[in-house]
Amino acid sequence: MEYKFTDIEQKWQQQWKNSNTYRVSNTSSKPKYYVLDMFPYPSGAGLHVGHPLGYIASDIYSRYKRLKGFNVLHPMGFDSFGLPAEQYAIETGQHPAETTQKNIATFKSQLDKIGFCYDWEREVRTSDPSYYRWTQKIFLDLFNSYYDKAANKAMPISQLLAQFKNTGNPAGTHYAPFTASQWNGFDNKTQQDILMHFRLAFSKYGEVNWCEALGTVLANDEVVNGLSERGGHPVVKKKMRQWYLRITDYADRLLQGLETVDFSDSMKDMQRNWIGRSEGAEMDFDIKDNHQKLRVYTTRPDTIFGVDFMVVAPEHELVNQIKSASQAAAVDEYVAYVKSRSDVDRMAEKKITGCFTGAYAINPFNGVEIPVWISEYVLAGYGTGAIMAVPCGDERDFKFAQHFNIPITNIIGQHFNGQEANPTKEAILENSGFLNGLLMKDAIGTAVAAIEQKGIGIKKINYKMRDAGFSRQRYWGEPFPITWQDGVAQPLQQTNLPLQLPHVDKYGPGPEGEGPLANIAEWVNSPEGRRETSTMPGYAGSSWYFLRYMDPTNTETFCSRSASDYWNQVDLYIGGTEHAVGHLLYSRMWTKVLYDLGYIGFDEPFKRLVNQGMIQGSSRFVYRIAGTNQFVSAGKKNEYDVQPLHVDVNIVDGVQLDVEAFRKWKPEFADAEFVFEDGTFSLSCSMGAVKDMQYICGVETEKMSKSKYNTVNPNELCDKYGADTFRMYEMFLGPVEQSKPWDTKGIEGVHRFLRKLWRLFFDELKGRVWNNDAATDAELKILHRTIKKIEEDTERFSFNTAVSTFMICVNELADAKCHKKEVLQQLLILLTPYAPHIAEELWSQLGNSGSILDASYPVLNAALLVESSKAYPISINGKVRANINLALDLDQAAVEQLVLQHEVVQKWLEGKAPKKIIYVKNKMVNVVL
RNA sequence: ACUCGGGUGGUGGAACUGGUAGACACGCAGGACUUAAAAUCCUGUGCUCCGCAACGAGCGUGUGGGUUCAACUCCCAUCCCGAGUACCA
């Protein structure tokens, strides 16, 4: 009986489906465990071998946890709203709903082929109205909430409204103060406009990243180097009315929350950098001969006496009010120049530019007059849009001063060499008035105190992170449940949700930069007013999907409190690093809001995050002699004028090209001729493969993509070797977290292992070979060593070494000719998470009924691993020279005595006594001469 | 430039708290079975040297130094690769 993996896998996949093996209940006496994959965007290309890496890892862990007695939630769904589907729709004339439907079907069939244990009854799709009605509902919650700074949490906006009515807005908030009577005197529009400044989801005119080619606004993290992340189109700044999420109010909690979760250091670091918290002070400088004050932000108030000039962002509103008559023309010209420069220009050439405004600020501590400049290196959007420049301590300020010949004041003595700025905090201050003699890092506090005491500034914390843009001028996304009446946003009643996306035939942009929805008059003009025509961004639906899996069919709420209380946080979340600052920050924020509003009982969504590495493609090249249909082997390519062409990796064995397959690959290569590695030449006529005539391809590691012909379809590997082999091979390739190029070559080794395992049970000739004999101690030792190692490896996500452990175990059992059920049965349970199909099959062949997933996990008998004595290496001065057999219960003194009697040790000692003998229990003995 | 990872055989990678570096697998070489192939099995495989051989010696984890009886592992310096951020005051 041989290992017929195709039959076995089909049989069990069907069996699992029929008996609902993977259905999960929300009521169980078992402890819960929630394993989640970042759900995929169902693109038209289907899965390639890179995608399932994380899914296999999570599947292994889920099955392992289930065997260990947990009630495991392991769902899957689709992030099915988004730009590519819409782009594809425009290109092919199909509706995104149709293509999405088709793509999801392909994805699901591919996933099922690998044998994942998803509970498909919990599947979610973000583009389903039954799903996005809740995305819209949560949006309304965001819209109807504000961040209460005192309580440090989100509260219903009705509370704020009551406060405005009764006591007004006190001084010190981000909005100008007003009294209750003032508030009550405002008309509705004014009141609503003010409330808009507090809502967590709010609308305002703002500079946005506008991408002309895509016809939409992009979030900061969707823009890379001034180009769109998708497609690489230029992005410009544009003023538009947009929706935003007030994520900046959560900056501190997003930062603090990182302390409570188990993410990798680099992941936490990326989030910290993105949030970009900095502590400093804001202070006002009087402008000479002018009533204006210039407010700057600095993290180094200790350097206040080293300020040689001020720099204001060119867009700053103060510029026009303070520029002197003589400098006005130059300032206007410079501002025009800056406006003409796009982000791409700025990135490409960073040169020092600027213009003196003619105005002077007064240093409040010594009355010195400081020239005020404008320059594009100061950003309008950060801090106050103005800085105090300290050239001896800041590199950019220094270069600016040098470029414009501004004299530099040295306040750090020898620490400043005049050649470059020194940003140290360890210097003793000089030329610094009341700060003289203080260490800079101590002077920061002193300076802030003085600033606050003078009433010219306050301590201030700033963040790099901006509020998140939340609207897109696109069709394929969630419509906003908002209508506009006389410039006031009106939320839709919750009972009217979902607000369904209308069907359109044309996806072209609407007028004035609006989205395609603006073209549908009957939709835009609703009885309640004019509908919002933009849609929500891709991250809306993915910010809360992990909650919906807990209670996927609830029609009363997005997720009942009892369900979210039971499943609680995602215990293990697996996905790529590319979502470090996008999805992960947004979903963390949404979770905090839902927690603040009392919908859920936890404020961090993901307890532990594991980032799987990217599997890159390993491309193969053939070299065509320019202008001919002749191809040169890699080793000879330098002798000709060649043009490298990507060749399908699936017709290359390692690096050796299958010449016949190549001729059949594309019609243009049908009569290709070859110059082989040994220099021999082939004729175009078909000829049998001659052994020594090898065509060697070039190799390069690149991103996996169809156009590079380096994609490998998991379906084909499953057909050829079986899903179990495929799963184990993906794991065997290396650590899950590591990126690595795909190489199909080694898959044979894993396949051989599974066949060898099969032969422990069945022999091709003899048939059944497993038996019911009692296992020997030696055999049980092999088993229990494996139990121990597999458990350790699985727990710490070291799946590659776990696969090795299985191989060693099977090799040892085969060598020992051990075919005993007592041992094999336990081994199968260990193997189940990794190779579920073959484990199920052999489990039932051994005469067990029911799924192996309901078997009890083997218990380690540690006593079986203990040896009575052990061979220890003896090293002399760190170098191993001999071995000695020692009983395990010996103490240091007894070991020393035995070691000294050892003939090799005596030879080295030459009659002298050793300095000391080190005995590391269970490891080794070292003699120091 | 800054921050975070990472450099181990021909290749992918093991070595968990410092304790016999190179597990396991691929590849390669040789052999058995076979008319032959496939499949399977066995042996060898870091480098260098000595020898017919058993055996033995030396060198080896990017590079240079240090701590230690003992370093892939810890410390200092330096080079290279990858990821992220990019005028954030």
PDB file of C-alpha atoms in Angstrom, chain A residues 291-398:
ATOM      1  CA  HIS A 291       2.475  94.134  17.835  1.00  0.00           C
ATOM      2  CA  GLN A 292       2.778  90.561  16.628  1.00  0.00           C
ATOM      3  CA  LYS A 293       4.294  87.748  18.600  1.00  0.00           C
ATOM      4  CA  LEU A 294       6.142  84.863  17.017  1.00  0.00           C
ATOM      5  CA  ARG A 295       5.424  81.503  18.648  1.00  0.00           C
ATOM      6  CA  VAL A 296       8.035  78.783  18.275  1.00  0.00           C
ATOM      7  CA  TYR A 297       8.331  75.190  19.415  1.00  0.00           C
ATOM      8  CA  THR A 298      11.630  73.847  20.692  1.00  0.00           C
ATOM      9  CA  THR A 299      12.827  70.708  22.408  1.00  0.00           C
ATOM     10  CA  ARG A 300      15.926  72.553  23.562  1.00  0.00           C
ATOM     11  CA  PRO A 301      14.895  75.604  25.586  1.00  0.00           C
ATOM     12  CA  ASP A 302      18.301  75.325  27.262  1.00  0.00           C
ATOM     13  CA  THR A 303      19.858  76.765  24.117  1.00  0.00           C
ATOM     14  CA  ILE A 304      17.819  79.978  24.255  1.00  0.00           C
ATOM     15  CA  PHE A 305      20.968  82.125  24.468  1.00  0.00           C
ATOM     16  CA  GLY A 306      22.384  80.504  21.358  1.00  0.00           C
ATOM     17  CA  VAL A 307      19.549  81.638  19.130  1.00  0.00           C
ATOM     18  CA  ASP A 308      21.026  83.551  16.182  1.00  0.00           C
ATOM     19  CA  PHE A 309      17.979  83.695  13.922  1.00  0.00           C
ATOM     20  CA  MET A 310      14.400  82.557  13.634  1.00  0.00           C
ATOM     21  CA  VAL A 311      12.959  80.533  10.790  1.00  0.00           C
ATOM     22  CA  VAL A 312       9.294  80.591   9.865  1.00  0.00           C
ATOM     23  CA  ALA A 313       7.571  78.294   7.382  1.00  0.00           C
ATOM     24  CA  PRO A 314       6.870  80.190   4.114  1.00  0.00           C
ATOM     25  CA  GLU A 315       3.154  79.363   4.404  1.00  0.00           C
ATOM     26  CA  HIS A 316       2.975  80.822   7.929  1.00  0.00           C
ATOM     27  CA  GLU A 317       0.243  83.471   8.229  1.00  0.00           C
ATOM     28  CA  LEU A 318       2.519  85.831  10.139  1.00  0.00           C
ATOM     29  CA  VAL A 319       4.875  86.257   7.213  1.00  0.00           C
ATOM     30  CA  ASN A 320       2.787  88.871   5.484  1.00  0.00           C
ATOM     31  CA  GLN A 321       2.263  90.804   8.699  1.00  0.00           C
ATOM     32  CA  ILE A 322       5.880  91.112   9.684  1.00  0.00           C
ATOM     33  CA  LYS A 323       7.798  91.399   6.423  1.00  0.00           C
ATOM     34  CA  SER A 324       9.518  94.758   6.085  1.00  0.00           C
ATOM     35  CA  ALA A 325       8.812  97.034   3.150  1.00  0.00           C
ATOM     36  CA  SER A 326      12.300  96.607   1.756  1.00  0.00           C
ATOM     37  CA  GLN A 327      12.144  92.788   1.954  1.00  0.00           C
ATOM     38  CA  ALA A 328       8.511  92.374   0.832  1.00  0.00           C
ATOM     39  CA  ALA A 329       9.318  91.750  -2.814  1.00  0.00           C
ATOM     40  CA  ALA A 330      12.011  89.204  -2.036  1.00  0.00           C
ATOM     41  CA  VAL A 331       9.726  87.416   0.431  1.00  0.00           C
ATOM     42  CA  ASP A 332       6.859  87.204  -2.084  1.00  0.00           C
ATOM     43  CA  GLU A 333       9.186  85.869  -4.711  1.00  0.00           C
ATOM     44  CA  TYR A 334      10.534  83.223  -2.377  1.00  0.00           C
ATOM     45  CA  VAL A 335       7.047  82.138  -1.268  1.00  0.00           C
ATOM     46  CA  ALA A 336       6.039  81.774  -4.911  1.00  0.00           C
ATOM     47  CA  TYR A 337       9.141  79.691  -5.563  1.00  0.00           C
ATOM     48  CA  VAL A 338       8.362  77.344  -2.670  1.00  0.00           C
ATOM     49  CA  LYS A 339       4.779  76.910  -3.854  1.00  0.00           C
ATOM     50  CA  SER A 340       6.015  75.925  -7.281  1.00  0.00           C
ATOM     51  CA  ARG A 341       8.047  73.084  -5.865  1.00  0.00           C
ATOM     52  CA  SER A 342       6.305  69.755  -5.508  1.00  0.00           C
ATOM     53  CA  ASP A 343       7.154  67.188  -2.872  1.00  0.00           C
ATOM     54  CA  VAL A 344       8.963  65.186  -5.510  1.00  0.00           C
ATOM     55  CA  ASP A 345      11.211  68.157  -6.307  1.00  0.00           C
ATOM     56  CA  ARG A 346      11.958  68.661  -2.653  1.00  0.00           C
ATOM     57  CA  MET A 347      12.898  65.040  -2.181  1.00  0.00           C
ATOM     58  CA  ALA A 348      15.048  65.010  -5.279  1.00  0.00           C
ATOM     59  CA  GLU A 349      17.223  68.010  -4.488  1.00  0.00           C
ATOM     60  CA  LYS A 350      17.624  69.246  -0.976  1.00  0.00           C
ATOM     61  CA  LYS A 351      19.279  72.605  -1.243  1.00  0.00           C
ATOM     62  CA  ILE A 352      19.479  75.347   1.276  1.00  0.00           C
ATOM     63  CA  THR A 353      17.071  78.128   0.423  1.00  0.00           C
ATOM     64  CA  GLY A 354      15.538  80.939   2.419  1.00  0.00           C
ATOM     65  CA  CYS A 355      14.790  84.633   2.606  1.00  0.00           C
ATOM     66  CA  PHE A 356      15.179  87.301   5.262  1.00  0.00           C
ATOM     67  CA  THR A 357      11.839  88.942   6.199  1.00  0.00           C
ATOM     68  CA  GLY A 358      13.358  92.178   7.416  1.00  0.00           C
ATOM     69  CA  ALA A 359      11.757  91.639  10.826  1.00  0.00           C
ATOM     70  CA  TYR A 360      13.488  91.051  14.140  1.00  0.00           C
ATOM     71  CA  ALA A 361      12.360  89.076  17.155  1.00  0.00           C
ATOM     72  CA  ILE A 362      13.474  90.034  20.651  1.00  0.00           C
ATOM     73  CA  ASN A 363      15.131  87.476  22.867  1.00  0.00           C
ATOM     74  CA  PRO A 364      13.096  87.800  26.060  1.00  0.00           C
ATOM     75  CA  PHE A 365      16.052  86.964  28.275  1.00  0.00           C
ATOM     76  CA  ASN A 366      18.699  89.362  26.995  1.00  0.00           C
ATOM     77  CA  GLY A 367      16.876  91.679  24.637  1.00  0.00           C
ATOM     78  CA  VAL A 368      19.044  90.722  21.661  1.00  0.00           C
ATOM     79  CA  GLU A 369      17.461  91.383  18.267  1.00  0.00           C
ATOM     80  CA  ILE A 370      17.169  88.206  16.220  1.00  0.00           C
ATOM     81  CA  PRO A 371      16.582  88.304  12.449  1.00  0.00           C
ATOM     82  CA  VAL A 372      13.519  86.398  11.249  1.00  0.00           C
ATOM     83  CA  TRP A 373      13.917  84.299   8.090  1.00  0.00           C
ATOM     84  CA  ILE A 374      11.622  82.095   6.130  1.00  0.00           C
ATOM     85  CA  SER A 375      12.707  78.755   4.667  1.00  0.00           C
ATOM     86  CA  GLU A 376      11.118  75.612   3.331  1.00  0.00           C
ATOM     87  CA  TYR A 377      13.055  73.460   5.764  1.00  0.00           C
ATOM     88  CA  VAL A 378      10.625  74.534   8.449  1.00  0.00           C
ATOM     89  CA  LEU A 379       7.336  72.714   8.044  1.00  0.00           C
ATOM     90  CA  ALA A 380       4.073  74.560   8.496  1.00  0.00           C
ATOM     91  CA  GLY A 381       2.322  71.469   9.803  1.00  0.00           C
ATOM     92  CA  TYR A 382       4.546  70.623  12.725  1.00  0.00           C
ATOM     93  CA  GLY A 383       4.786  72.453  16.038  1.00  0.00           C
ATOM     94  CA  THR A 384       3.977  76.107  15.488  1.00  0.00           C
ATOM     95  CA  GLY A 385       5.495  76.278  12.019  1.00  0.00           C
ATOM     96  CA  ALA A 386       8.330  78.386  13.362  1.00  0.00           C
ATOM     97  CA  ILE A 387      11.612  77.641  15.088  1.00  0.00           C
ATOM     98  CA  MET A 388      14.358  79.366  16.991  1.00  0.00           C
ATOM     99  CA  ALA A 389      17.599  78.472  15.246  1.00  0.00           C
ATOM    100  CA  VAL A 390      20.654  77.519  17.274  1.00  0.00           C
ATOM    101  CA  PRO A 391      23.422  76.927  14.731  1.00  0.00           C
ATOM    102  CA  CYS A 392      26.058  75.754  17.182  1.00  0.00           C
ATOM    103  CA  GLY A 393      23.786  72.895  18.281  1.00  0.00           C
ATOM    104  CA  ASP A 394      21.683  71.972  15.261  1.00  0.00           C
ATOM    105  CA  GLU A 395      23.086  70.700  12.006  1.00  0.00           C
ATOM    106  CA  ARG A 396      20.429  72.240   9.749  1.00  0.00           C
ATOM    107  CA  ASP A 397      20.568  75.574  11.527  1.00  0.00           C
ATOM    108  CA  PHE A 398      24.337  75.498  11.220  1.00  0.00           C
TER     109      PHE A 398
END
